[in-house]
mmCIF file of C-alpha atoms in Angstrom:
data_model
loop_
_atom_site.group_PDB
_atom_site.id
_atom_site.type_symbol
_atom_site.label_atom_id
_atom_site.label_comp_id
_atom_site.label_asym_id
_atom_site.label_seq_id
_atom_site.Cartn_x
_atom_site.Cartn_y
_atom_site.Cartn_z
ATOM 1 C CA UNK A 1 0.000 0.000 0.000
ATOM 2 C CA UNK A 2 1.290 3.471 -0.912
ATOM 3 C CA UNK A 3 2.165 5.663 2.052
ATOM 4 C CA UNK A 4 -0.036 8.735 1.568
ATOM 5 C CA UNK A 5 0.020 11.915 3.632
ATOM 6 C CA UNK A 6 -3.012 11.079 5.766
ATOM 7 C CA UNK A 7 -1.602 7.694 6.740
ATOM 8 C CA UNK A 8 1.708 9.423 7.441
ATOM 9 C CA UNK A 9 -0.093 11.938 9.686
ATOM 10 C CA UNK A 10 -1.360 9.092 11.885
ATOM 11 C CA UNK A 11 2.003 7.327 11.812
ATOM 12 C CA UNK A 12 3.857 10.447 12.958
ATOM 13 C CA UNK A 13 1.485 10.927 15.882
ATOM 14 C CA UNK A 14 2.287 7.370 16.983
ATOM 15 C CA UNK A 15 6.040 7.700 16.451
ATOM 16 C CA UNK A 16 6.180 10.936 18.468
ATOM 17 C CA UNK A 17 5.400 9.137 21.701
ATOM 18 C CA UNK A 18 8.331 6.784 21.192
ATOM 19 C CA UNK A 19 11.101 8.955 19.762
ATOM 20 C CA UNK A 20 10.809 12.447 21.271
ATOM 21 C CA UNK A 21 13.635 12.925 23.817
ATOM 22 C CA UNK A 22 15.446 9.759 22.731
ATOM 23 C CA UNK A 23 19.164 9.984 21.905
ATOM 24 C CA UNK A 24 20.779 8.770 18.710
ATOM 25 C CA UNK A 25 23.264 6.024 19.579
ATOM 26 C CA UNK A 26 24.131 4.632 16.149
ATOM 27 C CA UNK A 27 23.573 5.480 12.494
ATOM 28 C CA UNK A 28 23.942 2.949 9.694
ATOM 29 C CA UNK A 29 23.284 3.001 5.967
ATOM 30 C CA UNK A 30 22.804 -0.622 4.875
ATOM 31 C CA UNK A 31 21.380 0.370 1.473
ATOM 32 C CA UNK A 32 22.231 3.256 -0.834
ATOM 33 C CA UNK A 33 18.837 4.850 -0.175
ATOM 34 C CA UNK A 34 18.166 3.740 3.402
ATOM 35 C CA UNK A 35 19.381 4.660 6.885
ATOM 36 C CA UNK A 36 18.726 3.158 10.311
ATOM 37 C CA UNK A 37 18.892 5.259 13.484
ATOM 38 C CA UNK A 38 19.415 3.345 16.728
ATOM 39 C CA UNK A 39 17.618 5.324 19.435
ATOM 40 C CA UNK A 40 18.158 5.116 23.178
ATOM 41 C CA UNK A 41 15.346 5.996 25.555
ATOM 42 C CA UNK A 42 13.367 3.884 27.986
ATOM 43 C CA UNK A 43 14.164 1.089 25.568
ATOM 44 C CA UNK A 44 16.324 0.815 22.473
ATOM 45 C CA UNK A 45 14.554 1.146 19.126
ATOM 46 C CA UNK A 46 15.683 1.199 15.508
ATOM 47 C CA UNK A 47 14.062 3.728 13.178
ATOM 48 C CA UNK A 48 14.298 2.818 9.496
ATOM 49 C CA UNK A 49 14.066 5.650 6.970
ATOM 50 C CA UNK A 50 14.010 4.741 3.285
ATOM 51 C CA UNK A 51 14.065 6.950 0.194
ATOM 52 C CA UNK A 52 13.605 3.988 -2.126
ATOM 53 C CA UNK A 53 11.835 4.892 -5.373
ATOM 54 C CA UNK A 54 9.636 1.810 -5.094
ATOM 55 C CA UNK A 55 8.959 1.691 -1.354
ATOM 56 C CA UNK A 56 9.853 4.893 0.536
ATOM 57 C CA UNK A 57 8.882 4.706 4.201
ATOM 58 C CA UNK A 58 9.634 5.443 7.846
ATOM 59 C CA UNK A 59 8.979 2.970 10.665
ATOM 60 C CA UNK A 60 10.539 1.010 13.499
ATOM 61 C CA UNK A 61 12.308 -2.210 12.568
ATOM 62 C CA UNK A 62 13.785 -5.252 14.261
ATOM 63 C CA UNK A 63 15.381 -6.606 11.078
ATOM 64 C CA UNK A 64 19.157 -7.016 11.284
ATOM 65 C CA UNK A 65 20.914 -5.869 8.112
ATOM 66 C CA UNK A 66 24.517 -6.119 6.980
ATOM 67 C CA UNK A 67 26.319 -2.795 6.699
ATOM 68 C CA UNK A 68 29.066 -1.959 4.181
ATOM 69 C CA UNK A 69 32.643 -2.127 5.467
ATOM 70 C CA UNK A 70 33.143 1.483 4.373
ATOM 71 C CA UNK A 71 30.152 3.673 5.331
ATOM 72 C CA UNK A 72 28.891 6.011 2.575
ATOM 73 C CA UNK A 73 29.616 9.746 2.767
ATOM 74 C CA UNK A 74 26.030 10.538 3.800
ATOM 75 C CA UNK A 75 26.217 8.086 6.695
ATOM 76 C CA UNK A 76 29.556 9.458 7.911
ATOM 77 C CA UNK A 77 28.243 13.022 7.897
ATOM 78 C CA UNK A 78 25.113 12.002 9.824
ATOM 79 C CA UNK A 79 27.316 10.302 12.405
ATOM 80 C CA UNK A 80 29.459 13.418 12.752
ATOM 81 C CA UNK A 81 26.549 15.743 13.506
ATOM 82 C CA UNK A 82 23.801 13.542 14.945
ATOM 83 C CA UNK A 83 25.399 10.811 17.104
ATOM 84 C CA UNK A 84 24.663 11.659 20.735
ATOM 85 C CA UNK A 85 22.012 14.164 19.687
ATOM 86 C CA UNK A 86 18.534 14.289 21.202
ATOM 87 C CA UNK A 87 15.378 14.209 19.083
ATOM 88 C CA UNK A 88 13.324 17.221 20.170
ATOM 89 C CA UNK A 89 10.534 17.291 17.590
ATOM 90 C CA UNK A 90 8.836 15.272 14.870
ATOM 91 C CA UNK A 91 6.506 17.081 12.479
ATOM 92 C CA UNK A 92 4.945 17.039 9.035
ATOM 93 C CA UNK A 93 4.464 19.627 6.285
ATOM 94 C CA UNK A 94 0.678 20.101 6.389
ATOM 95 C CA UNK A 95 -0.626 16.637 5.436
ATOM 96 C CA UNK A 96 1.977 16.246 2.717
ATOM 97 C CA UNK A 97 4.512 13.392 2.567
ATOM 98 C CA UNK A 98 7.329 15.418 4.115
ATOM 99 C CA UNK A 99 8.628 14.649 7.620
ATOM 100 C CA UNK A 100 10.906 16.815 9.772
ATOM 101 C CA UNK A 101 12.999 15.276 12.563
ATOM 102 C CA UNK A 102 14.628 17.989 14.710
ATOM 103 C CA UNK A 103 17.770 16.924 16.587
ATOM 104 C CA UNK A 104 19.640 18.975 19.185
ATOM 105 C CA UNK A 105 23.379 18.352 19.457
ATOM 106 C CA UNK A 106 26.718 20.111 19.904
ATOM 107 C CA UNK A 107 28.350 21.629 16.833
ATOM 108 C CA UNK A 108 32.076 21.603 16.005
ATOM 109 C CA UNK A 109 32.706 24.442 18.483
ATOM 110 C CA UNK A 110 30.744 22.820 21.299
ATOM 111 C CA UNK A 111 27.708 25.087 21.031
ATOM 112 C CA UNK A 112 24.144 23.770 21.068
ATOM 113 C CA UNK A 113 22.780 23.483 17.548
ATOM 114 C CA UNK A 114 19.662 22.065 15.945
ATOM 115 C CA UNK A 115 19.763 19.926 12.826
ATOM 116 C CA UNK A 116 16.741 18.763 10.851
ATOM 117 C CA UNK A 117 16.561 15.453 9.051
ATOM 118 C CA UNK A 118 14.007 15.992 6.280
ATOM 119 C CA UNK A 119 12.364 12.913 4.797
ATOM 120 C CA UNK A 120 10.490 13.353 1.515
ATOM 121 C CA UNK A 121 8.351 10.301 0.761
ATOM 122 C CA UNK A 122 7.485 10.882 -2.883
ATOM 123 C CA UNK A 123 8.039 7.744 -4.977
ATOM 124 C CA UNK A 124 11.007 8.269 -7.340
ATOM 125 C CA UNK A 125 11.509 11.781 -5.937
ATOM 126 C CA UNK A 126 11.946 10.487 -2.369
ATOM 127 C CA UNK A 127 14.941 11.829 -0.484
ATOM 128 C CA UNK A 128 16.592 12.237 2.922
ATOM 129 C CA UNK A 129 18.336 15.539 3.632
ATOM 130 C CA UNK A 130 20.232 16.926 6.617
ATOM 131 C CA UNK A 131 19.651 20.658 7.115
ATOM 132 C CA UNK A 132 21.202 23.066 9.615
ATOM 133 C CA UNK A 133 18.169 24.732 11.131
ATOM 134 C CA UNK A 134 19.623 28.139 11.996
ATOM 135 C CA UNK A 135 20.265 29.072 8.362
ATOM 136 C CA UNK A 136 18.323 26.343 6.508
ATOM 137 C CA UNK A 137 21.472 25.211 4.677
ATOM 138 C CA UNK A 138 21.691 21.713 3.212
ATOM 139 C CA UNK A 139 24.580 19.831 4.819
ATOM 140 C CA UNK A 140 24.132 16.646 2.786
ATOM 141 C CA UNK A 141 21.451 14.707 0.947
ATOM 142 C CA UNK A 142 21.238 10.989 0.277
ATOM 143 C CA UNK A 143 20.390 11.854 -3.351
ATOM 144 C CA UNK A 144 21.859 14.985 -4.917
ATOM 145 C CA UNK A 145 19.549 16.966 -7.193
ATOM 146 C CA UNK A 146 21.170 19.301 -9.699
ATOM 147 C CA UNK A 147 19.654 21.957 -11.946
ATOM 148 C CA UNK A 148 19.750 19.683 -14.992
ATOM 149 C CA UNK A 149 17.531 17.202 -13.122
ATOM 150 C CA UNK A 150 15.094 19.670 -11.558
ATOM 151 C CA UNK A 151 14.492 23.246 -12.678
ATOM 152 C CA UNK A 152 12.507 24.143 -9.534
ATOM 153 C CA UNK A 153 15.101 23.343 -6.871
ATOM 154 C CA UNK A 154 18.494 21.767 -6.214
ATOM 155 C CA UNK A 155 19.649 19.639 -3.278
ATOM 156 C CA UNK A 156 23.337 19.322 -2.457
ATOM 157 C CA UNK A 157 25.669 20.620 0.278
ATOM 158 C CA UNK A 158 25.740 24.387 0.754
ATOM 159 C CA UNK A 159 22.469 25.369 -0.921
ATOM 160 C CA UNK A 160 19.415 26.668 0.921
ATOM 161 C CA UNK A 161 16.786 23.993 1.430
ATOM 162 C CA UNK A 162 13.600 24.608 -0.552
ATOM 163 C CA UNK A 163 10.440 22.566 -0.122
ATOM 164 C CA UNK A 164 9.042 20.688 -3.130
ATOM 165 C CA UNK A 165 6.376 22.574 -5.134
ATOM 166 C CA UNK A 166 3.217 23.243 -3.119
ATOM 167 C CA UNK A 167 -0.181 22.172 -4.476
ATOM 168 C CA UNK A 168 -3.440 24.121 -4.167
ATOM 169 C CA UNK A 169 -5.116 21.254 -2.346
ATOM 170 C CA UNK A 170 -6.656 21.841 1.073
ATOM 171 C CA UNK A 171 -5.320 20.748 4.444
ATOM 172 C CA UNK A 172 -8.271 18.670 5.753
ATOM 173 C CA UNK A 173 -7.538 19.679 9.346
ATOM 174 C CA UNK A 174 -7.467 23.410 8.633
ATOM 175 C CA UNK A 175 -9.479 24.826 5.735
ATOM 176 C CA UNK A 176 -12.396 27.144 4.999
ATOM 177 C CA UNK A 177 -15.401 26.824 2.732
ATOM 178 C CA UNK A 178 -13.748 29.373 0.446
ATOM 179 C CA UNK A 179 -10.543 27.280 0.250
ATOM 180 C CA UNK A 180 -12.543 24.235 -0.772
ATOM 181 C CA UNK A 181 -14.651 26.186 -3.247
ATOM 182 C CA UNK A 182 -11.602 27.454 -5.157
ATOM 183 C CA UNK A 183 -10.239 23.944 -5.564
ATOM 184 C CA UNK A 184 -13.604 22.374 -6.351
ATOM 185 C CA UNK A 185 -14.246 24.773 -9.240
ATOM 186 C CA UNK A 186 -11.141 23.465 -11.003
ATOM 187 C CA UNK A 187 -12.349 19.845 -11.004
ATOM 188 C CA UNK A 188 -16.138 20.278 -11.023
ATOM 189 C CA UNK A 189 -16.474 18.696 -14.465
ATOM 190 C CA UNK A 190 -14.377 15.665 -13.555
ATOM 191 C CA UNK A 191 -16.157 14.075 -10.593
ATOM 192 C CA UNK A 192 -15.171 10.445 -10.073
ATOM 193 C CA UNK A 193 -13.716 8.264 -7.314
ATOM 194 C CA UNK A 194 -10.446 10.214 -7.546
ATOM 195 C CA UNK A 195 -12.062 13.499 -6.485
ATOM 196 C CA UNK A 196 -10.814 13.493 -2.886
ATOM 197 C CA UNK A 197 -7.205 12.928 -3.925
ATOM 198 C CA UNK A 198 -7.557 15.982 -6.180
ATOM 199 C CA UNK A 199 -9.102 18.101 -3.420
ATOM 200 C CA UNK A 200 -7.163 17.122 -0.290
ATOM 201 C CA UNK A 201 -3.422 17.150 0.399
ATOM 202 C CA UNK A 202 -2.283 13.705 1.526
ATOM 203 C CA UNK A 203 -5.217 11.656 0.228
ATOM 204 C CA UNK A 204 -4.077 8.864 -2.073
ATOM 205 C CA UNK A 205 -6.169 7.068 -4.678
ATOM 206 C CA UNK A 206 -7.170 4.162 -2.429
ATOM 207 C CA UNK A 207 -8.402 6.425 0.361
ATOM 208 C CA UNK A 208 -10.142 8.628 -2.206
ATOM 209 C CA UNK A 209 -12.121 5.640 -3.493
ATOM 210 C CA UNK A 210 -13.241 4.814 0.036
ATOM 211 C CA UNK A 211 -14.267 8.433 0.733
ATOM 212 C CA UNK A 212 -16.133 8.583 -2.589
ATOM 213 C CA UNK A 213 -18.087 5.453 -1.655
ATOM 214 C CA UNK A 214 -18.881 6.790 1.827
ATOM 215 C CA UNK A 215 -19.918 10.203 0.502
ATOM 216 C CA UNK A 216 -22.375 8.603 -1.926
ATOM 217 C CA UNK A 217 -23.946 6.552 0.860
ATOM 218 C CA UNK A 218 -24.670 9.739 2.794
ATOM 219 C CA UNK A 219 -25.366 12.310 0.068
ATOM 220 C CA UNK A 220 -26.458 10.118 -2.855
ATOM 221 C CA UNK A 221 -23.925 11.621 -5.305
ATOM 222 C CA UNK A 222 -25.059 15.189 -4.647
ATOM 223 C CA UNK A 223 -21.637 16.793 -5.060
ATOM 224 C CA UNK A 224 -22.279 20.388 -4.082
ATOM 225 C CA UNK A 225 -19.776 22.462 -2.138
ATOM 226 C CA UNK A 226 -21.738 22.525 1.126
ATOM 227 C CA UNK A 227 -22.085 18.742 1.215
ATOM 228 C CA UNK A 228 -18.386 18.294 0.492
ATOM 229 C CA UNK A 229 -17.428 20.786 3.192
ATOM 230 C CA UNK A 230 -19.586 19.078 5.814
ATOM 231 C CA UNK A 231 -18.419 15.618 4.782
ATOM 232 C CA UNK A 232 -14.691 16.418 4.905
ATOM 233 C CA UNK A 233 -15.096 18.075 8.300
ATOM 234 C CA UNK A 234 -16.990 15.067 9.641
ATOM 235 C CA UNK A 235 -14.176 12.730 8.564
ATOM 236 C CA UNK A 236 -11.097 14.709 9.582
ATOM 237 C CA UNK A 237 -12.146 16.956 12.467
#
């Protein structure tokens, strides 16, 4: 099952209880697009973060993997800045598939500093990036993005981190009737079981089909803006 933004929203709320205030003991990179953080708190846990094009994800794991004899550059840099650091926050960009892990640790001069591990779970565009929070500079990324690959933004050491392009879809936990109306007008002539994935940030096709079915049970396919507004609020608020 694809990891959409709404599922990720629930997952993050569960992960928060287990990882906030834990310390990072170990960092490994068993695959070219995957890292594992060993966290120490009340109990030891391993957090797997993958930027795989086919199966990007973030979750706890108990699987033991072999690590390369020579750790990749990305892994070595994460170890330099994050080992011994404390996770102080876990958040999400709206209900999009972007996760921020804030880590407090000492910098090279011994001063307290905050680093953000940004996880973008976006199929072949998935990525993991370490950013220095005070100036939003990219320190390293597991996949470098250059201008010839992406005209909107680049991702490599030294550049300012820029979020992926933002859609006009609504945040289902914080929107107005006017917000919904603007988006609905653009798709009013194309109403099908994909409508909720076109309207709402973080809703994938499978969830959209379920919401379409449930909406029709309640409103008998009467897709006017008031019914949509009331329905979305009843589901997400």
